[in-house]
Short mmCIF file of C-alpha atoms in Angstrom, two decimals:
data_model
loop_
_atom_site.label_atom_id
_atom_site.label_comp_id
_atom_site.label_asym_id
_atom_site.label_seq_id
_atom_site.Cartn_x
_atom_site.Cartn_y
_atom_site.Cartn_z
CA UNK A 1028 205.60 159.32 50.76
CA UNK A 1029 207.01 162.79 50.02
CA UNK A 1030 210.65 162.86 48.97
CA UNK A 1031 212.74 165.24 51.07
CA UNK A 1032 216.15 164.59 49.50
CA UNK A 1033 216.82 162.95 46.19
CA UNK A 1034 220.23 162.60 44.59
CA UNK A 1035 220.55 161.37 41.02
CA UNK A 1036 223.99 160.16 39.88
CA UNK A 1037 225.62 162.70 42.15
CA UNK A 1038 229.37 163.19 41.79
CA UNK A 1039 231.43 165.65 43.81
CA UNK A 1040 235.10 166.47 43.30
CA UNK A 1041 237.76 168.08 45.45
CA UNK A 1042 240.09 169.40 42.79
CA UNK A 1043 241.16 166.29 40.87
CA UNK A 1044 239.96 163.91 43.58
CA UNK A 1045 236.58 162.29 43.16
CA UNK A 1046 234.97 162.39 46.60
CA UNK A 1047 231.60 160.97 45.53
CA UNK A 1048 230.69 159.08 42.38
CA UNK A 1049 227.26 158.38 40.93
CA UNK A 1050 225.39 158.44 44.21
CA UNK A 1051 221.62 157.99 43.86
CA UNK A 1052 219.15 157.65 46.71
CA UNK A 1053 215.98 159.22 48.06
CA UNK A 1054 215.12 160.09 51.64
CA UNK A 1055 211.43 160.31 52.44
CA UNK A 1056 209.57 162.44 54.91
CA UNK A 1057 209.87 161.13 58.46
CA UNK A 1058 212.95 159.00 57.74
CA UNK A 1059 215.67 158.76 60.37
CA UNK A 1060 218.72 157.81 58.33
CA UNK A 1061 221.99 156.68 59.85
CA UNK A 1062 224.72 157.73 57.40
CA UNK A 1063 227.78 155.55 57.94
CA UNK A 1064 230.97 154.64 56.13
CA UNK A 1065 234.74 154.69 56.50
CA UNK A 1066 236.70 157.83 57.33
CA UNK A 1067 237.24 159.71 54.09
CA UNK A 1068 234.37 157.77 52.50
CA UNK A 1069 232.40 160.93 51.71
CA UNK A 1070 229.80 161.13 54.49
CA UNK A 1071 230.44 164.79 55.31
CA UNK A 1072 230.92 165.57 51.61
CA UNK A 1073 227.49 164.11 50.90
CA UNK A 1074 225.89 166.12 53.73
CA UNK A 1075 227.58 169.34 52.62
CA UNK A 1076 226.56 168.78 49.01
CA UNK A 1077 222.96 168.32 50.06
CA UNK A 1078 223.21 171.55 52.04
CA UNK A 1079 224.55 173.37 49.01
CA UNK A 1080 227.94 174.00 50.62
CA UNK A 1081 229.89 172.10 47.96
CA UNK A 1082 229.50 172.35 44.19
CA UNK A 1083 228.12 169.38 42.33
CA UNK A 1084 230.46 168.04 39.63
CA UNK A 1085 227.71 166.09 37.88
CA UNK A 1086 224.28 164.71 38.64
CA UNK A 1087 221.46 166.32 40.54
CA UNK A 1088 220.34 167.06 44.08
CA UNK A 1089 216.69 167.77 44.74
CA UNK A 1090 215.66 169.21 48.09
CA UNK A 1091 211.92 169.16 48.69
CA UNK A 1092 211.61 168.45 44.95
CA UNK A 1093 213.53 171.61 44.09
CA UNK A 1094 216.95 171.67 42.44
CA UNK A 1095 219.64 172.57 44.98
CA UNK A 1096 220.92 175.42 42.78
CA UNK A 1097 217.62 177.27 43.05
CA UNK A 1098 216.63 176.16 46.55
CA UNK A 1099 216.00 179.12 48.85
CA UNK A 1100 213.60 177.88 51.52
CA UNK A 1101 216.37 177.56 54.06
CA UNK A 1102 214.14 177.51 57.13
CA UNK A 1103 213.12 173.96 56.18
CA UNK A 1104 216.66 172.75 56.89
CA UNK A 1105 218.55 172.49 60.17
CA UNK A 1106 222.25 171.68 60.32
CA UNK A 1107 224.52 170.67 63.14
CA UNK A 1108 228.09 170.74 61.79
CA UNK A 1109 230.91 168.50 62.86
CA UNK A 1110 233.56 170.89 64.06
CA UNK A 1111 232.84 172.69 67.27
CA UNK A 1112 236.35 172.44 68.62
CA UNK A 1113 237.12 175.34 66.29
CA UNK A 1114 235.04 177.83 68.27
CA UNK A 1115 236.89 181.10 68.48
CA UNK A 1116 237.60 181.48 72.20
CA UNK A 1117 237.68 185.26 71.80
CA UNK A 1118 234.21 185.46 70.28
CA UNK A 1119 231.87 187.04 72.85
CA UNK A 1120 228.72 185.23 71.71
CA UNK A 1121 226.16 184.33 74.34
CA UNK A 1122 224.15 181.13 74.08
CA UNK A 1123 221.04 183.15 73.28
CA UNK A 1124 222.82 184.95 70.42
CA UNK A 1125 224.11 181.67 68.98
CA UNK A 1126 220.68 180.01 69.05
CA UNK A 1127 219.10 183.09 67.48
CA UNK A 1128 221.31 182.48 64.42
CA UNK A 1129 219.15 179.44 63.76
CA UNK A 1130 216.06 181.50 63.06
CA UNK A 1131 217.74 183.82 60.56
CA UNK A 1132 216.77 181.35 57.84
CA UNK A 1133 213.13 182.27 58.41
CA UNK A 1134 213.82 186.00 58.10
CA UNK A 1135 214.01 188.19 55.06
CA UNK A 1136 216.48 191.07 54.81
CA UNK A 1137 216.85 193.22 56.83
CA UNK A 1138 216.87 190.36 59.31
CA UNK A 1139 215.73 191.65 62.68
CA UNK A 1140 215.05 189.74 65.86
CA UNK A 1141 211.90 190.60 67.79
CA UNK A 1142 210.51 189.81 71.22
CA UNK A 1143 208.50 186.89 69.87
CA UNK A 1144 211.71 185.31 68.50
CA UNK A 1145 213.37 185.68 71.88
CA UNK A 1146 210.41 184.05 73.60
CA UNK A 1147 210.58 181.18 71.14
CA UNK A 1148 214.28 180.71 71.90
CA UNK A 1149 213.51 180.78 75.64
CA UNK A 1150 210.97 177.98 75.17
CA UNK A 1151 213.38 176.00 73.02
CA UNK A 1152 216.20 176.27 75.56
CA UNK A 1153 213.76 175.20 78.27
CA UNK A 1154 212.60 172.19 76.28
CA UNK A 1155 216.22 171.07 75.88
CA UNK A 1156 216.91 171.67 79.57
CA UNK A 1157 219.50 174.39 79.00
CA UNK A 1158 217.67 177.56 80.05
CA UNK A 1159 220.35 178.13 82.68
CA UNK A 1160 222.96 178.58 79.94
CA UNK A 1161 221.14 181.38 78.11
CA UNK A 1162 223.38 184.27 79.17
CA UNK A 1163 226.65 182.33 79.21
CA UNK A 1164 229.45 182.66 76.71
CA UNK A 1165 229.42 179.77 74.25
CA UNK A 1166 233.21 179.39 74.51
CA UNK A 1167 232.98 178.81 78.27
CA UNK A 1168 230.68 175.78 77.99
CA UNK A 1169 231.68 172.13 78.07
CA UNK A 1170 231.63 170.13 74.83
CA UNK A 1171 228.34 168.48 75.80
CA UNK A 1172 226.69 171.79 76.67
CA UNK A 1173 227.90 173.33 73.41
CA UNK A 1174 226.46 170.42 71.49
CA UNK A 1175 223.04 170.99 73.04
CA UNK A 1176 223.26 174.69 72.16
CA UNK A 1177 224.12 173.83 68.56
CA UNK A 1178 221.25 171.36 68.45
CA UNK A 1179 218.98 174.17 69.67
CA UNK A 1180 220.34 176.41 66.88
CA UNK A 1181 219.77 173.64 64.32
CA UNK A 1182 216.13 173.14 65.29
CA UNK A 1183 215.29 176.78 66.05
CA UNK A 1184 213.57 177.29 62.71
CA UNK A 1185 211.54 174.11 63.28
CA UNK A 1186 213.08 172.49 60.19
CA UNK A 1187 211.54 169.60 58.32
CA UNK A 1188 215.00 168.20 57.58
CA UNK A 1189 217.76 167.98 60.15
CA UNK A 1190 221.31 167.03 59.16
CA UNK A 1191 223.71 166.19 61.97
CA UNK A 1192 227.40 165.49 61.40
CA UNK A 1193 228.85 163.31 64.15
CA UNK A 1194 226.97 165.13 66.89
CA UNK A 1195 227.77 162.76 69.71
CA UNK A 1196 231.57 162.90 69.74
CA UNK A 1197 231.75 165.54 72.48
CA UNK A 1198 229.12 163.90 74.67
CA UNK A 1199 229.54 161.69 77.73
CA UNK A 1200 227.43 158.48 77.79
CA UNK A 1201 224.53 160.04 79.76
CA UNK A 1202 224.35 163.14 77.61
CA UNK A 1203 224.62 160.96 74.52
CA UNK A 1204 221.59 158.89 75.51
CA UNK A 1205 219.62 162.05 76.29
CA UNK A 1206 220.72 163.68 73.02
CA UNK A 1207 219.58 160.77 70.86
CA UNK A 1208 216.31 160.56 72.77
CA UNK A 1209 215.68 164.22 71.91
CA UNK A 1210 216.38 163.48 68.26
CA UNK A 1211 213.98 160.54 68.32
CA UNK A 1212 211.31 162.73 69.87
CA UNK A 1213 211.72 165.27 67.07
CA UNK A 1214 211.52 162.50 64.51
CA UNK A 1215 208.49 160.77 65.93
CA UNK A 1216 206.47 163.74 67.24
CA UNK A 1217 207.28 166.48 64.74
CA UNK A 1218 207.97 164.12 61.82
CA UNK A 1219 211.35 165.81 61.31
CA UNK A 1220 213.41 163.93 58.74
CA UNK A 1221 216.86 163.26 60.18
CA UNK A 1222 220.17 162.42 58.53
CA UNK A 1223 222.66 161.40 61.18
CA UNK A 1224 226.34 160.95 60.33
CA UNK A 1225 227.84 158.86 63.08
CA UNK A 1226 230.18 156.11 64.12
CA UNK A 1227 227.76 155.21 66.93
CA UNK A 1228 226.13 152.28 65.16
CA UNK A 1229 224.53 151.21 68.42
CA UNK A 1230 222.44 154.36 68.41
CA UNK A 1231 221.73 154.04 64.70
CA UNK A 1232 220.29 150.57 65.32
CA UNK A 1233 218.25 151.86 68.22
CA UNK A 1234 216.83 155.06 66.72
CA UNK A 1235 217.20 155.18 62.92
CA UNK A 1236 214.89 153.43 60.48
CA UNK A 1237 217.27 153.41 57.51
CA UNK A 1238 220.98 152.87 57.03
CA UNK A 1239 222.95 154.53 54.25
CA UNK A 1240 226.50 153.24 53.78
CA UNK A 1241 228.75 155.39 51.66
CA UNK A 1242 232.31 154.78 50.53
CA UNK A 1243 232.85 157.30 47.73
CA UNK A 1244 229.92 155.60 46.07
CA UNK A 1245 226.66 154.40 47.51
CA UNK A 1246 227.36 150.93 48.85
CA UNK A 1247 223.87 150.24 50.18
CA UNK A 1248 220.77 152.00 51.48
CA UNK A 1249 218.50 149.71 53.45
CA UNK A 1250 215.66 149.71 55.93
CA UNK A 1251 217.11 148.71 59.27
CA UNK A 1252 214.03 146.58 60.00
CA UNK A 1253 214.86 144.48 56.92
CA UNK A 1254 218.61 144.40 57.28
CA UNK A 1255 218.86 144.08 61.02
CA UNK A 1256 215.59 143.46 62.90
CA UNK A 1257 217.48 143.15 66.21
CA UNK A 1258 218.96 146.65 65.81
CA UNK A 1259 222.40 145.24 66.69
CA UNK A 1260 224.00 146.72 63.58
CA UNK A 1261 227.48 145.45 64.26
CA UNK A 1262 226.43 141.82 64.63
CA UNK A 1263 224.13 142.08 61.63
CA UNK A 1264 227.11 143.19 59.54
CA UNK A 1265 229.01 140.13 60.80
CA UNK A 1266 226.25 137.78 59.65
CA UNK A 1267 225.50 139.37 56.31
CA UNK A 1268 227.21 139.71 52.94
CA UNK A 1269 228.12 143.24 54.05
CA UNK A 1270 230.63 141.73 56.46
CA UNK A 1271 233.67 142.80 54.45
CA UNK A 1272 232.43 146.35 54.13
CA UNK A 1273 231.97 146.57 57.86
CA UNK A 1274 235.48 145.36 58.51
CA UNK A 1275 236.81 147.97 56.13
CA UNK A 1276 234.79 150.52 58.04
CA UNK A 1277 236.23 149.50 61.40
CA UNK B 492 242.12 228.73 78.78
CA UNK B 493 238.80 227.45 80.14
CA UNK B 494 236.85 224.60 78.60
CA UNK B 495 234.06 226.85 77.23
CA UNK B 496 236.56 228.92 75.29
CA UNK B 497 238.27 225.74 74.10
CA UNK B 498 235.00 224.32 72.78
CA UNK B 499 234.21 227.51 70.92
CA UNK B 500 237.03 227.02 68.43
CA UNK B 501 235.46 225.82 65.21
CA UNK B 502 238.42 223.52 64.42
CA UNK B 503 237.94 221.84 67.81
CA UNK B 504 234.21 221.39 67.16
CA UNK B 505 234.91 219.89 63.74
CA UNK B 506 237.55 217.59 65.22
CA UNK B 507 235.18 216.40 67.97
CA UNK B 508 232.27 215.70 65.64
CA UNK B 509 234.20 214.11 62.78
CA UNK B 510 236.53 212.25 65.17
CA UNK B 511 233.63 210.82 67.15
CA UNK B 512 231.85 209.55 64.05
CA UNK B 513 235.00 207.98 62.66
CA UNK B 514 235.98 206.48 66.03
CA UNK B 515 232.60 204.80 66.57
CA UNK B 516 232.54 203.50 63.00
CA UNK B 517 236.09 202.13 63.29
CA UNK B 518 235.37 200.30 66.52
CA UNK B 519 232.16 198.67 65.20
CA UNK B 520 233.79 197.51 62.01
CA UNK B 521 237.00 196.59 63.82
CA UNK B 522 235.16 194.08 66.00
CA UNK B 523 234.09 192.08 62.95
CA UNK B 524 237.59 192.32 61.45
CA UNK B 525 239.37 191.22 64.63
CA UNK B 526 237.03 188.25 65.12
CA UNK B 527 237.49 187.22 61.49
CA UNK B 528 241.29 187.46 61.93
CA UNK B 529 241.34 190.19 59.28
CA UNK B 530 242.82 192.91 61.50
CA UNK B 531 245.73 193.58 59.20
CA UNK B 532 243.55 194.48 56.25
CA UNK B 533 243.21 197.93 57.84
CA UNK B 534 246.97 198.29 57.86
CA UNK B 535 247.27 197.14 54.26
CA UNK B 536 244.52 199.43 53.03
CA UNK B 537 245.97 202.41 54.86
CA UNK B 538 249.19 201.83 52.90
CA UNK B 539 247.15 201.78 49.71
CA UNK B 540 245.56 205.06 50.77
CA UNK B 541 249.10 206.50 50.91
CA UNK B 542 249.50 205.76 47.20
CA UNK B 543 245.98 206.97 46.43
CA UNK B 544 246.45 210.26 48.31
CA UNK B 545 249.76 210.75 46.51
CA UNK B 546 247.94 210.21 43.21
CA UNK B 547 245.34 212.81 44.16
CA UNK B 548 248.01 215.33 45.15
CA UNK B 549 250.00 214.57 42.01
CA UNK B 550 247.07 215.41 39.73
CA UNK B 551 245.83 218.22 41.94
CA UNK B 552 242.58 216.40 42.79
CA UNK B 553 241.15 216.46 46.30
CA UNK B 554 242.89 213.38 47.84
CA UNK B 555 239.74 211.87 49.44
CA UNK B 556 237.97 211.77 46.08
CA UNK B 557 240.77 209.64 44.68
CA UNK B 558 241.43 207.61 47.83
CA UNK B 559 237.86 206.36 48.47
CA UNK B 560 237.34 204.61 45.10
CA UNK B 561 240.95 203.43 44.80
CA UNK B 562 241.09 201.93 48.27
CA UNK B 563 237.70 200.24 47.68
CA UNK B 564 239.14 198.74 44.48
CA UNK B 565 242.24 197.61 46.35
CA UNK B 566 240.10 195.97 49.03
CA UNK B 567 238.21 193.97 46.42
CA UNK B 568 241.51 193.12 44.74
CA UNK B 569 242.79 191.65 48.02
CA UNK B 570 239.69 189.41 48.18
CA UNK B 571 240.02 188.35 44.55
CA UNK B 572 243.76 187.65 44.78
CA UNK B 573 243.27 185.43 47.82
CA UNK B 574 240.31 183.63 46.19
CA UNK B 575 241.54 183.18 42.64
CA UNK B 576 245.32 183.11 42.90
CA UNK B 577 245.32 180.61 45.79
CA UNK B 578 247.27 182.97 48.00
CA UNK B 579 246.63 183.37 51.72
CA UNK B 580 244.78 186.55 52.71
CA UNK B 581 247.73 188.03 54.62
CA UNK B 582 250.01 187.55 51.59
CA UNK B 583 247.39 189.23 49.36
CA UNK B 584 247.26 192.15 51.81
CA UNK B 585 251.07 192.33 51.71
CA UNK B 586 251.13 192.47 47.91
CA UNK B 587 248.48 195.20 47.55
CA UNK B 588 249.89 197.18 50.46
CA UNK B 589 253.43 197.14 49.02
CA UNK B 590 252.18 198.26 45.62
CA UNK B 591 250.30 201.13 47.30
CA UNK B 592 253.36 202.34 49.20
CA UNK B 593 255.65 201.91 46.20
CA UNK B 594 253.24 203.89 44.00
CA UNK B 595 253.08 206.67 46.58
CA UNK B 596 256.86 206.87 46.90
CA UNK B 597 257.33 207.00 43.12
CA UNK B 598 254.71 209.75 42.75
CA UNK B 599 256.31 211.69 45.62
CA UNK B 600 259.71 211.52 43.94
CA UNK B 601 258.24 212.57 40.58
CA UNK B 602 256.43 215.53 42.08
CA UNK B 603 257.89 218.87 42.88
CA UNK B 604 256.63 219.96 46.21
CA UNK B 605 253.74 217.97 47.57
CA UNK B 606 255.91 215.88 49.88
CA UNK B 607 254.99 218.05 52.86
CA UNK B 608 251.26 217.55 52.20
CA UNK B 609 251.75 213.82 51.71
CA UNK B 610 253.72 213.42 54.91
CA UNK B 611 251.01 215.26 56.87
CA UNK B 612 248.71 212.33 55.95
CA UNK B 613 251.23 209.85 57.32
CA UNK B 614 250.63 210.96 60.89
CA UNK B 615 247.26 212.69 60.49
CA UNK B 616 246.04 215.85 62.13
CA UNK B 617 242.41 215.93 63.02
CA UNK B 618 242.75 219.49 64.36
CA UNK B 619 243.45 220.57 60.79
CA UNK B 620 240.38 218.83 59.36
CA UNK B 621 238.54 220.94 56.80
CA UNK B 622 234.78 221.51 56.79
CA UNK B 623 234.45 219.39 53.65
CA UNK B 624 236.43 216.56 55.22
CA UNK B 625 234.37 216.79 58.42
CA UNK B 626 231.08 216.62 56.50
CA UNK B 627 232.37 213.81 54.29
CA UNK B 628 233.51 211.90 57.38
CA UNK B 629 230.12 212.25 59.02
CA UNK B 630 228.16 211.23 55.94
CA UNK B 631 230.33 208.23 55.14
CA UNK B 632 230.45 207.17 58.79
CA UNK B 633 226.67 207.37 58.98
CA UNK B 634 226.38 205.23 55.83
CA UNK B 635 228.76 202.62 57.26
CA UNK B 636 226.94 202.56 60.62
CA UNK B 637 223.57 202.18 58.89
CA UNK B 638 224.99 199.37 56.77
CA UNK B 639 226.18 197.61 59.93
CA UNK B 640 222.72 198.12 61.48
CA UNK B 641 220.86 196.64 58.52
CA UNK B 642 223.30 193.75 58.02
CA UNK B 643 223.98 193.18 61.72
CA UNK B 644 222.75 189.57 61.92
CA UNK B 645 224.23 188.65 58.54
CA UNK B 646 227.61 190.00 59.62
CA UNK B 647 227.38 188.35 63.04
CA UNK B 648 226.40 184.97 61.60
CA UNK B 649 229.04 185.02 58.85
CA UNK B 650 231.67 186.05 61.41
CA UNK B 651 230.72 183.41 63.97
CA UNK B 652 230.46 180.47 61.56
CA UNK B 653 230.60 181.18 57.85
CA UNK B 654 229.67 177.68 56.75
CA UNK B 655 226.64 177.53 59.00
CA UNK B 656 225.60 181.01 57.88
CA UNK B 657 225.44 179.74 54.29
CA UNK B 658 222.99 177.03 55.31
CA UNK B 659 220.62 179.70 56.63
CA UNK B 660 220.60 181.51 53.28
CA UNK B 661 223.10 184.25 54.11
CA UNK B 662 225.14 185.21 51.07
CA UNK B 663 228.52 184.99 52.73
CA UNK B 664 230.55 185.90 49.64
CA UNK B 665 228.59 189.12 49.38
CA UNK B 666 229.01 189.76 53.11
CA UNK B 667 232.79 189.27 52.82
CA UNK B 668 233.03 191.75 49.95
CA UNK B 669 230.67 194.14 51.71
CA UNK B 670 232.73 194.10 54.90
CA UNK B 671 235.92 194.69 52.94
CA UNK B 672 234.41 197.65 51.08
CA UNK B 673 233.17 199.18 54.35
CA UNK B 674 236.67 198.74 55.77
CA UNK B 675 238.16 200.54 52.78
CA UNK B 676 235.84 203.53 53.35
CA UNK B 677 236.58 203.64 57.07
CA UNK B 678 240.33 203.43 56.51
CA UNK B 679 240.27 206.47 54.24
CA UNK B 680 238.14 208.37 56.76
CA UNK B 681 240.54 207.50 59.56
CA UNK B 682 243.63 208.77 57.77
CA UNK B 683 242.90 212.33 58.83
CA UNK B 684 242.22 211.28 62.44
CA UNK B 685 245.16 209.02 63.14
CA UNK B 686 247.32 209.12 60.03
CA UNK B 687 248.22 206.33 57.63
CA UNK B 688 250.72 204.84 60.07
CA UNK B 689 248.18 204.49 62.89
CA UNK B 690 244.84 203.85 61.19
CA UNK B 691 244.82 200.13 61.98
CA UNK B 692 245.07 200.98 65.70
CA UNK B 693 241.65 202.65 65.54
CA UNK B 694 240.21 199.47 64.05
CA UNK B 695 241.96 196.99 66.32
CA UNK B 696 242.46 198.52 69.78
CA UNK B 697 238.84 199.40 70.76
CA UNK B 698 237.69 196.00 69.52
CA UNK B 699 240.27 193.98 71.46
CA UNK B 700 239.63 196.13 74.55
CA UNK B 701 235.89 195.43 74.36
CA UNK B 702 236.56 191.72 73.87
CA UNK B 703 238.37 191.63 77.22
CA UNK B 704 235.27 192.62 79.13
CA UNK B 705 232.21 191.53 77.12
CA UNK B 706 229.92 188.53 77.51
CA UNK B 707 227.70 189.35 74.56
CA UNK B 708 228.45 190.44 71.04
CA UNK B 709 226.22 193.50 71.29
CA UNK B 710 227.90 194.52 74.55
CA UNK B 711 231.27 194.26 72.79
CA UNK B 712 230.01 196.52 69.99
CA UNK B 713 228.76 199.16 72.44
CA UNK B 714 231.80 199.03 74.71
CA UNK B 715 234.18 199.21 71.75
CA UNK B 716 232.35 202.28 70.48
CA UNK B 717 232.46 203.84 73.94
CA UNK B 718 236.21 203.24 74.42
CA UNK B 719 236.90 204.57 70.96
CA UNK B 720 234.74 207.67 71.44
CA UNK B 721 236.31 208.51 74.82
CA UNK B 722 239.82 207.99 73.39
CA UNK B 723 239.18 210.43 70.56
CA UNK B 724 237.54 213.12 72.71
CA UNK B 725 240.14 212.83 75.48
CA UNK B 726 242.92 212.53 72.90
CA UNK B 727 241.91 215.79 71.21
CA UNK B 728 241.72 217.63 74.54
CA UNK B 729 245.01 216.25 75.89
CA UNK B 730 246.91 216.78 72.66
CA UNK B 731 245.70 220.39 72.52
CA UNK B 732 246.57 221.07 76.15
CA UNK B 733 249.99 219.40 76.08
CA UNK B 734 250.79 220.22 72.46
CA UNK B 735 251.12 216.57 71.43
CA UNK B 736 250.37 214.96 68.07
CA UNK B 737 246.63 214.20 68.20
CA UNK B 738 246.56 210.89 66.27
CA UNK B 739 249.34 209.41 68.38
CA UNK B 740 247.69 210.62 71.62
CA UNK B 741 244.39 208.97 70.60
CA UNK B 742 246.17 205.71 69.86
CA UNK B 743 248.07 205.80 73.17
CA UNK B 744 244.80 206.35 75.07
CA UNK B 745 243.28 203.40 73.23
CA UNK B 746 246.29 201.32 74.24
CA UNK B 747 245.90 202.47 77.84
CA UNK B 748 242.23 201.37 77.84
CA UNK B 749 243.30 198.00 76.50
CA UNK B 750 245.90 197.59 79.26
CA UNK B 751 243.35 198.55 81.93
CA UNK B 752 240.72 196.16 80.51
CA UNK B 753 243.28 193.36 80.39
CA UNK B 754 244.30 193.93 84.02
CA UNK B 755 240.63 194.22 85.08
CA UNK B 756 239.85 190.91 83.39
CA UNK B 757 242.80 189.19 85.07
CA UNK B 758 241.83 190.54 88.50
CA UNK B 759 238.13 189.74 88.20
#
């Protein structure tokens, strides 16, 4: 199977603090990886390093078999960041404008948006059931609506790899179920590789096929079918030798 | 005096054309600056332009030729100080701005007689704009507007969410430097229109007015440009009719538009 992400002895530092140490793993095409671990354990740091947002202290990151330092095929990656509460309330960006930002990765300078791009965004918004939001200001939407818009932005370039950092925090239970179902559809129908940072282990058990536990170093990276055939991640932790780790996590 | 006669004065024509270019450029750039919480960089750079203009006058060089490169250098210095010296951006602006003013004051005290010229830049006078200054303003404004056109989506993306923009391949460090350099150019151009003391108003007021009434970024850009253009044209006419300082009149009209937009937003 084709490797999408590979880290080899990856270490990342924040000043003098070692945020990640000697992390090695490989994510293959079509994987749906639940990335879990304690707060401050380095989940977001790992995601940002893979995206090239943080410098690597030592080790290597390969994206689509290309070193991260020289990687420039950005349309193959979609990203849904963690912090949406920080949206500038003054910013007059419409939903359409925000989602269009997602296709800039497939454009060369001077990046210009054409009618075909707008049609594509229309179809995307329709497929996510948010066509009615197209002309609205992003800052006026609810947390759940914003999250759907940011998901649309993340998948606008039809990426092969989608990285989502705690995407479900702003969602109510119904929206959450719908959101994860949409992710699963992308994963199963379009073979999009997904890395999902979350505390929702219930959803990880239900939708992901691999579990990556990180606590400054790689603690384990397992197939969920092997580790927890029932998909009840929490109870599987209780029964396994990973019990202590789970309690630290909680 | 009728309007036809008024428009036939060449100094009025130059003021209209140069003022309009500068006003539209200021408002477009100002929108990015306001949304990035960098509004005060205009103020800081205008203070630097005080020192740079003083330097030009001191050595008998045309002030704009000295001010454009020096203010661009200062703008990059502000970026570098805040990046490398671990100082917040506003503090970096404060440092560079103070050095600019101090340099200008020292040069003014060392000189024998250019104080009057220097002080005319403090409050600006677009009605006294020379043909060279008008042409320079138009050319540089056109360059800045073209730059905004070609980098529109890069600027928008980096302004909306810099981290996300990086993941789409946008070189945000370059965009930050680029925006700062464009600001430096526009600040120098605006000195003649509004004066060093009021330059930042041309960058900030049309942008914040447009933000009161816009539901799309592009609408905000167009409305800001419109408010700014109308303020300059009306400001020139009113200041001429009522014998008021032009720069201050333009700024007051901009402030009036902001107040009206704010009230309109509250009512609607």
